[in-house]
Amino acid sequence: MKKNYLFVTIGLVSAITLSACGGGEDTNASDKNNDTEQETTEKAEKSSASDESESEENEEEETDGEWEYQVGDTNEDGSLKLLARNDTSETIETASISLDFPQVTVAEVVEWPADLADYYDFEPTGVIQIDVEVLNSSEETINFYIGQATITTSTGEQLEPDFLSSDHIGGEFIGSVNKSGSVRYMLESSDPNEIEWVRVLVDAPHDENFESVGDDIDVQIDF
């Protein structure tokens, strides 16, 4: 925004300066006034074009910076480095359930916190996080277990959710409700820098009689 303001200021100063110089002599005053007006108009048009260009660049920067951490950043305590993000996946619908992945990320473990060592029998190489938004559009009670989704990776790992660090989402949707949260998976052996895609598999939603009311979900998220 400062650049935009600077360009507007320069344009106004130029116009004022040219107008002041234009009235300095009586000889050919009319011609000079016309020239001054033309130059002022041209400079104003250039200033406007510059403003629009800068505004577009700033909008792109604001869009890129909407996430707290960008790819390549390390989190606050220095334990994780963000390697990849996909925030472009489309809404998935099955029966009355709508499923969105606002973002799916891959992070490398830079330093595994010592206070977590007692809770895990291995030290992860990385963490995959799937942010989830689920909506049940029906007034009927639907069971959908997105929090238990299995994933596979391009590096050959098949992983179940890490329940210690994941949010408790999914399960019973009593009528038209929505739930959101994050499901996390700990990479046990592969290099997170080599992950090119993640495949997400979720069982179909079912009703109160445990009858399936939609299709299983099987979607690949590319990085």
PDB file of C-alpha atoms in Angstrom:
ATOM      1  CA  MET A   1       0.000   0.000   0.000  1.00  0.00           C
ATOM      2  CA  LYS A   2       2.901   2.406   0.625  1.00  0.00           C
ATOM      3  CA  LYS A   3       4.061   1.994  -2.984  1.00  0.00           C
ATOM      4  CA  ASN A   4       0.587   2.777  -4.258  1.00  0.00           C
ATOM      5  CA  TYR A   5       0.431   5.922  -2.113  1.00  0.00           C
ATOM      6  CA  LEU A   6       3.896   6.968  -3.355  1.00  0.00           C
ATOM      7  CA  PHE A   7       2.894   6.716  -7.004  1.00  0.00           C
ATOM      8  CA  VAL A   8      -0.268   8.738  -6.423  1.00  0.00           C
ATOM      9  CA  THR A   9       1.740  11.410  -4.582  1.00  0.00           C
ATOM     10  CA  ILE A  10       4.303  11.693  -7.370  1.00  0.00           C
ATOM     11  CA  GLY A  11       1.530  12.049  -9.924  1.00  0.00           C
ATOM     12  CA  LEU A  12      -0.128  14.870  -7.981  1.00  0.00           C
ATOM     13  CA  VAL A  13       3.153  16.709  -7.397  1.00  0.00           C
ATOM     14  CA  SER A  14       4.012  16.510 -11.103  1.00  0.00           C
ATOM     15  CA  ALA A  15       0.631  17.900 -12.071  1.00  0.00           C
ATOM     16  CA  ILE A  16       0.894  20.815  -9.640  1.00  0.00           C
ATOM     17  CA  THR A  17       4.459  21.610 -10.776  1.00  0.00           C
ATOM     18  CA  LEU A  18       3.571  21.572 -14.461  1.00  0.00           C
ATOM     19  CA  SER A  19       0.534  23.792 -13.880  1.00  0.00           C
ATOM     20  CA  ALA A  20       2.655  26.335 -11.997  1.00  0.00           C
ATOM     21  CA  CYS A  21       5.266  26.453 -14.749  1.00  0.00           C
ATOM     22  CA  GLY A  22       2.614  26.798 -17.441  1.00  0.00           C
ATOM     23  CA  GLY A  23       1.504  30.266 -16.289  1.00  0.00           C
ATOM     24  CA  GLY A  24       5.021  31.744 -16.128  1.00  0.00           C
ATOM     25  CA  GLU A  25       5.058  33.638 -19.515  1.00  0.00           C
ATOM     26  CA  ASP A  26       2.521  35.522 -21.584  1.00  0.00           C
ATOM     27  CA  THR A  27       3.985  34.538 -24.988  1.00  0.00           C
ATOM     28  CA  ASN A  28       2.021  31.680 -26.607  1.00  0.00           C
ATOM     29  CA  ALA A  29       0.204  31.233 -23.286  1.00  0.00           C
ATOM     30  CA  SER A  30      -2.679  29.366 -24.859  1.00  0.00           C
ATOM     31  CA  ASP A  31      -0.405  26.849 -26.625  1.00  0.00           C
ATOM     32  CA  LYS A  32       1.635  26.314 -23.486  1.00  0.00           C
ATOM     33  CA  ASN A  33      -1.493  25.822 -21.402  1.00  0.00           C
ATOM     34  CA  ASN A  34      -2.710  23.196 -23.869  1.00  0.00           C
ATOM     35  CA  ASP A  35       0.674  21.464 -23.751  1.00  0.00           C
ATOM     36  CA  THR A  36       0.612  21.578 -19.965  1.00  0.00           C
ATOM     37  CA  GLU A  37      -2.863  20.072 -19.805  1.00  0.00           C
ATOM     38  CA  GLN A  38      -1.844  17.307 -22.217  1.00  0.00           C
ATOM     39  CA  GLU A  39       1.298  16.488 -20.225  1.00  0.00           C
ATOM     40  CA  THR A  40      -0.651  16.526 -16.969  1.00  0.00           C
ATOM     41  CA  THR A  41      -3.241  14.151 -18.423  1.00  0.00           C
ATOM     42  CA  GLU A  42      -0.542  11.797 -19.712  1.00  0.00           C
ATOM     43  CA  LYS A  43       1.227  11.757 -16.352  1.00  0.00           C
ATOM     44  CA  ALA A  44      -2.045  11.178 -14.518  1.00  0.00           C
ATOM     45  CA  GLU A  45      -2.820   8.245 -16.830  1.00  0.00           C
ATOM     46  CA  LYS A  46       0.642   6.761 -16.224  1.00  0.00           C
ATOM     47  CA  SER A  47       0.204   7.243 -12.487  1.00  0.00           C
ATOM     48  CA  SER A  48      -3.181   5.494 -12.598  1.00  0.00           C
ATOM     49  CA  ALA A  49      -1.707   2.578 -14.568  1.00  0.00           C
ATOM     50  CA  SER A  50       1.100   2.293 -12.029  1.00  0.00           C
ATOM     51  CA  ASP A  51      -1.419   2.293  -9.187  1.00  0.00           C
ATOM     52  CA  GLU A  52      -3.401  -0.544 -10.765  1.00  0.00           C
ATOM     53  CA  SER A  53      -0.249  -2.587 -11.396  1.00  0.00           C
ATOM     54  CA  GLU A  54       0.982  -2.135  -7.833  1.00  0.00           C
ATOM     55  CA  SER A  55      -2.476  -2.940  -6.456  1.00  0.00           C
ATOM     56  CA  GLU A  56      -2.567  -6.238  -8.365  1.00  0.00           C
ATOM     57  CA  GLU A  57       0.896  -7.147  -7.070  1.00  0.00           C
ATOM     58  CA  ASN A  58      -0.122  -6.359  -3.499  1.00  0.00           C
ATOM     59  CA  GLU A  59      -3.287  -8.460  -3.819  1.00  0.00           C
ATOM     60  CA  GLU A  60      -1.181 -11.413  -4.991  1.00  0.00           C
ATOM     61  CA  GLU A  61       1.196 -10.928  -2.064  1.00  0.00           C
ATOM     62  CA  GLU A  62      -1.702 -10.793   0.401  1.00  0.00           C
ATOM     63  CA  THR A  63      -3.139 -14.020  -1.044  1.00  0.00           C
ATOM     64  CA  ASP A  64       0.243 -15.770  -0.813  1.00  0.00           C
ATOM     65  CA  GLY A  65       0.667 -14.589   2.758  1.00  0.00           C
ATOM     66  CA  GLU A  66      -2.712 -15.637   4.111  1.00  0.00           C
ATOM     67  CA  TRP A  67      -1.200 -18.639   5.953  1.00  0.00           C
ATOM     68  CA  GLU A  68       0.728 -18.121   9.171  1.00  0.00           C
ATOM     69  CA  TYR A  69       3.615 -20.249   7.881  1.00  0.00           C
ATOM     70  CA  GLN A  70       4.881 -20.382   4.307  1.00  0.00           C
ATOM     71  CA  VAL A  71       6.698 -23.278   2.653  1.00  0.00           C
ATOM     72  CA  GLY A  72      10.282 -23.207   3.901  1.00  0.00           C
ATOM     73  CA  ASP A  73       9.386 -21.694   7.297  1.00  0.00           C
ATOM     74  CA  THR A  74      10.202 -23.320  10.624  1.00  0.00           C
ATOM     75  CA  ASN A  75       7.583 -23.207  13.363  1.00  0.00           C
ATOM     76  CA  GLU A  76       7.944 -21.175  16.544  1.00  0.00           C
ATOM     77  CA  ASP A  77       9.744 -23.773  18.642  1.00  0.00           C
ATOM     78  CA  GLY A  78      12.000 -24.863  15.770  1.00  0.00           C
ATOM     79  CA  SER A  79      10.773 -28.453  15.747  1.00  0.00           C
ATOM     80  CA  LEU A  80       9.099 -28.561  12.308  1.00  0.00           C
ATOM     81  CA  LYS A  81       9.937 -27.157   8.865  1.00  0.00           C
ATOM     82  CA  LEU A  82       7.093 -26.783   6.363  1.00  0.00           C
ATOM     83  CA  LEU A  83       8.004 -28.533   3.116  1.00  0.00           C
ATOM     84  CA  ALA A  84       4.803 -28.581   1.045  1.00  0.00           C
ATOM     85  CA  ARG A  85       1.206 -27.411   1.036  1.00  0.00           C
ATOM     86  CA  ASN A  86      -1.873 -28.068  -1.107  1.00  0.00           C
ATOM     87  CA  ASP A  87      -4.854 -25.783  -0.488  1.00  0.00           C
ATOM     88  CA  THR A  88      -6.578 -26.216  -3.842  1.00  0.00           C
ATOM     89  CA  SER A  89      -8.516 -29.473  -3.459  1.00  0.00           C
ATOM     90  CA  GLU A  90     -12.178 -29.457  -4.463  1.00  0.00           C
ATOM     91  CA  THR A  91     -15.186 -30.275  -2.280  1.00  0.00           C
ATOM     92  CA  ILE A  92     -15.992 -33.989  -2.091  1.00  0.00           C
ATOM     93  CA  GLU A  93     -19.625 -35.036  -1.704  1.00  0.00           C
ATOM     94  CA  THR A  94     -20.966 -38.413  -0.684  1.00  0.00           C
ATOM     95  CA  ALA A  95     -24.632 -38.809   0.324  1.00  0.00           C
ATOM     96  CA  SER A  96     -25.436 -35.788   2.528  1.00  0.00           C
ATOM     97  CA  ILE A  97     -21.792 -35.284   3.536  1.00  0.00           C
ATOM     98  CA  SER A  98     -19.638 -32.513   2.051  1.00  0.00           C
ATOM     99  CA  LEU A  99     -15.923 -32.772   2.758  1.00  0.00           C
ATOM    100  CA  ASP A 100     -13.287 -30.072   2.264  1.00  0.00           C
ATOM    101  CA  PHE A 101      -9.532 -30.082   2.825  1.00  0.00           C
ATOM    102  CA  PRO A 102      -8.624 -26.391   3.392  1.00  0.00           C
ATOM    103  CA  GLN A 103      -4.992 -27.441   3.422  1.00  0.00           C
ATOM    104  CA  VAL A 104      -2.827 -30.549   3.457  1.00  0.00           C
ATOM    105  CA  THR A 105       0.767 -30.051   4.546  1.00  0.00           C
ATOM    106  CA  VAL A 106       4.003 -32.000   4.828  1.00  0.00           C
ATOM    107  CA  ALA A 107       6.564 -30.955   7.448  1.00  0.00           C
ATOM    108  CA  GLU A 108      10.001 -32.261   8.299  1.00  0.00           C
ATOM    109  CA  VAL A 109      10.936 -32.945  11.909  1.00  0.00           C
ATOM    110  CA  VAL A 110      13.945 -30.713  12.571  1.00  0.00           C
ATOM    111  CA  GLU A 111      14.199 -31.522  16.274  1.00  0.00           C
ATOM    112  CA  TRP A 112      11.858 -33.913  18.041  1.00  0.00           C
ATOM    113  CA  PRO A 113      10.823 -32.318  21.364  1.00  0.00           C
ATOM    114  CA  ALA A 114      12.186 -34.211  24.356  1.00  0.00           C
ATOM    115  CA  ASP A 115       8.870 -33.993  26.194  1.00  0.00           C
ATOM    116  CA  LEU A 116       7.228 -36.106  23.471  1.00  0.00           C
ATOM    117  CA  ALA A 117       9.730 -38.958  23.658  1.00  0.00           C
ATOM    118  CA  ASP A 118       7.814 -40.635  26.481  1.00  0.00           C
ATOM    119  CA  TYR A 119       4.660 -40.837  24.363  1.00  0.00           C
ATOM    120  CA  TYR A 120       6.157 -42.369  21.205  1.00  0.00           C
ATOM    121  CA  ASP A 121       8.266 -45.456  20.688  1.00  0.00           C
ATOM    122  CA  PHE A 122       9.907 -43.919  17.606  1.00  0.00           C
ATOM    123  CA  GLU A 123      11.080 -40.507  16.408  1.00  0.00           C
ATOM    124  CA  PRO A 124       9.101 -39.385  13.338  1.00  0.00           C
ATOM    125  CA  THR A 125      10.892 -38.106  10.263  1.00  0.00           C
ATOM    126  CA  GLY A 126       7.972 -35.842   9.391  1.00  0.00           C
ATOM    127  CA  VAL A 127       4.353 -34.923   9.999  1.00  0.00           C
ATOM    128  CA  ILE A 128       1.480 -34.858   7.519  1.00  0.00           C
ATOM    129  CA  GLN A 129      -1.421 -32.644   8.560  1.00  0.00           C
ATOM    130  CA  ILE A 130      -4.837 -32.729   6.897  1.00  0.00           C
ATOM    131  CA  ASP A 131      -7.163 -29.858   7.787  1.00  0.00           C
ATOM    132  CA  VAL A 132     -10.773 -30.958   7.440  1.00  0.00           C
ATOM    133  CA  GLU A 133     -14.204 -29.327   7.207  1.00  0.00           C
ATOM    134  CA  VAL A 134     -17.255 -31.623   7.149  1.00  0.00           C
ATOM    135  CA  LEU A 135     -20.897 -30.679   6.682  1.00  0.00           C
ATOM    136  CA  ASN A 136     -23.938 -32.912   6.994  1.00  0.00           C
ATOM    137  CA  SER A 137     -26.733 -31.273   4.975  1.00  0.00           C
ATOM    138  CA  SER A 138     -29.354 -33.811   6.065  1.00  0.00           C
ATOM    139  CA  GLU A 139     -31.630 -33.589   9.100  1.00  0.00           C
ATOM    140  CA  GLU A 140     -30.975 -37.290   9.639  1.00  0.00           C
ATOM    141  CA  THR A 141     -28.231 -38.545  11.929  1.00  0.00           C
ATOM    142  CA  ILE A 142     -25.208 -39.636   9.908  1.00  0.00           C
ATOM    143  CA  ASN A 143     -22.010 -41.325  11.052  1.00  0.00           C
ATOM    144  CA  PHE A 144     -18.849 -40.382   9.191  1.00  0.00           C
ATOM    145  CA  TYR A 145     -15.395 -41.162  10.546  1.00  0.00           C
ATOM    146  CA  ILE A 146     -13.060 -38.731   8.802  1.00  0.00           C
ATOM    147  CA  GLY A 147     -10.904 -38.708  11.942  1.00  0.00           C
ATOM    148  CA  GLN A 148     -10.044 -42.357  11.262  1.00  0.00           C
ATOM    149  CA  ALA A 149      -8.995 -41.907   7.624  1.00  0.00           C
ATOM    150  CA  THR A 150      -6.088 -44.039   6.422  1.00  0.00           C
ATOM    151  CA  ILE A 151      -3.477 -42.443   4.179  1.00  0.00           C
ATOM    152  CA  THR A 152      -0.770 -43.777   1.896  1.00  0.00           C
ATOM    153  CA  THR A 153       2.139 -41.759   0.537  1.00  0.00           C
ATOM    154  CA  SER A 154       4.182 -41.692  -2.654  1.00  0.00           C
ATOM    155  CA  THR A 155       7.119 -42.897  -0.532  1.00  0.00           C
ATOM    156  CA  GLY A 156       5.312 -46.164   0.262  1.00  0.00           C
ATOM    157  CA  GLU A 157       4.039 -45.632   3.812  1.00  0.00           C
ATOM    158  CA  GLN A 158       0.530 -46.526   4.972  1.00  0.00           C
ATOM    159  CA  LEU A 159      -0.411 -44.549   8.059  1.00  0.00           C
ATOM    160  CA  GLU A 160      -3.217 -44.267  10.582  1.00  0.00           C
ATOM    161  CA  PRO A 161      -4.039 -40.995  12.382  1.00  0.00           C
ATOM    162  CA  ASP A 162      -1.970 -39.957  15.377  1.00  0.00           C
ATOM    163  CA  PHE A 163      -4.747 -39.628  17.937  1.00  0.00           C
ATOM    164  CA  LEU A 164      -2.546 -37.880  20.498  1.00  0.00           C
ATOM    165  CA  SER A 165      -2.025 -34.826  18.292  1.00  0.00           C
ATOM    166  CA  SER A 166      -5.166 -34.916  16.110  1.00  0.00           C
ATOM    167  CA  ASP A 167      -8.435 -33.157  16.773  1.00  0.00           C
ATOM    168  CA  HIS A 168     -11.443 -35.307  17.610  1.00  0.00           C
ATOM    169  CA  ILE A 169     -13.697 -34.839  14.585  1.00  0.00           C
ATOM    170  CA  GLY A 170     -16.068 -37.045  12.669  1.00  0.00           C
ATOM    171  CA  GLY A 171     -18.210 -39.701  14.281  1.00  0.00           C
ATOM    172  CA  GLU A 172     -21.885 -38.885  14.756  1.00  0.00           C
ATOM    173  CA  PHE A 173     -23.431 -35.919  12.941  1.00  0.00           C
ATOM    174  CA  ILE A 174     -26.818 -35.328  14.551  1.00  0.00           C
ATOM    175  CA  GLY A 175     -28.762 -33.535  11.847  1.00  0.00           C
ATOM    176  CA  SER A 176     -27.506 -30.560   9.851  1.00  0.00           C
ATOM    177  CA  VAL A 177     -24.231 -29.812  11.615  1.00  0.00           C
ATOM    178  CA  ASN A 178     -20.628 -29.187  10.627  1.00  0.00           C
ATOM    179  CA  LYS A 179     -17.306 -30.077  12.205  1.00  0.00           C
ATOM    180  CA  SER A 180     -13.730 -29.028  11.515  1.00  0.00           C
ATOM    181  CA  GLY A 181     -10.235 -29.781  12.757  1.00  0.00           C
ATOM    182  CA  SER A 182      -6.889 -31.314  11.847  1.00  0.00           C
ATOM    183  CA  VAL A 183      -5.866 -34.953  11.478  1.00  0.00           C
ATOM    184  CA  ARG A 184      -2.134 -35.648  11.793  1.00  0.00           C
ATOM    185  CA  TYR A 185       0.022 -38.556  10.684  1.00  0.00           C
ATOM    186  CA  MET A 186       3.587 -39.301  11.803  1.00  0.00           C
ATOM    187  CA  LEU A 187       5.994 -40.480   9.129  1.00  0.00           C
ATOM    188  CA  GLU A 188       7.942 -43.392  10.537  1.00  0.00           C
ATOM    189  CA  SER A 189      10.621 -44.157   7.970  1.00  0.00           C
ATOM    190  CA  SER A 190      10.463 -42.222   4.690  1.00  0.00           C
ATOM    191  CA  ASP A 191      12.021 -38.875   3.838  1.00  0.00           C
ATOM    192  CA  PRO A 192       9.314 -36.149   3.923  1.00  0.00           C
ATOM    193  CA  ASN A 193      11.267 -34.191   1.300  1.00  0.00           C
ATOM    194  CA  GLU A 194      10.465 -36.946  -1.202  1.00  0.00           C
ATOM    195  CA  ILE A 195       6.685 -36.990  -0.738  1.00  0.00           C
ATOM    196  CA  GLU A 196       4.919 -36.060  -3.988  1.00  0.00           C
ATOM    197  CA  TRP A 197       1.361 -37.023  -3.055  1.00  0.00           C
ATOM    198  CA  VAL A 198      -0.852 -38.310  -0.270  1.00  0.00           C
ATOM    199  CA  ARG A 199      -3.818 -40.619  -0.843  1.00  0.00           C
ATOM    200  CA  VAL A 200      -6.702 -40.269   1.622  1.00  0.00           C
ATOM    201  CA  LEU A 201      -9.114 -43.183   2.162  1.00  0.00           C
ATOM    202  CA  VAL A 202     -12.306 -42.883   4.239  1.00  0.00           C
ATOM    203  CA  ASP A 203     -15.153 -45.368   4.679  1.00  0.00           C
ATOM    204  CA  ALA A 204     -18.564 -44.299   3.369  1.00  0.00           C
ATOM    205  CA  PRO A 205     -20.927 -42.551   5.786  1.00  0.00           C
ATOM    206  CA  HIS A 206     -23.651 -44.727   7.296  1.00  0.00           C
ATOM    207  CA  ASP A 207     -26.986 -44.196   9.017  1.00  0.00           C
ATOM    208  CA  GLU A 208     -28.150 -45.176  12.491  1.00  0.00           C
ATOM    209  CA  ASN A 209     -28.770 -48.727  11.255  1.00  0.00           C
ATOM    210  CA  PHE A 210     -25.135 -48.958  10.090  1.00  0.00           C
ATOM    211  CA  GLU A 211     -26.231 -49.063   6.461  1.00  0.00           C
ATOM    212  CA  SER A 212     -23.931 -47.257   4.045  1.00  0.00           C
ATOM    213  CA  VAL A 213     -25.604 -44.184   2.576  1.00  0.00           C
ATOM    214  CA  GLY A 214     -22.856 -43.046   0.218  1.00  0.00           C
ATOM    215  CA  ASP A 215     -19.589 -44.042  -1.383  1.00  0.00           C
ATOM    216  CA  ASP A 216     -16.164 -44.641   0.085  1.00  0.00           C
ATOM    217  CA  ILE A 217     -13.783 -41.716  -0.374  1.00  0.00           C
ATOM    218  CA  ASP A 218     -10.471 -42.282  -2.150  1.00  0.00           C
ATOM    219  CA  VAL A 219      -8.714 -39.062  -3.157  1.00  0.00           C
ATOM    220  CA  GLN A 220      -5.129 -38.170  -3.997  1.00  0.00           C
ATOM    221  CA  ILE A 221      -3.630 -34.840  -2.887  1.00  0.00           C
ATOM    222  CA  ASP A 222      -0.627 -33.767  -4.975  1.00  0.00           C
ATOM    223  CA  PHE A 223       2.208 -31.477  -3.885  1.00  0.00           C
TER     224      PHE A 223
END
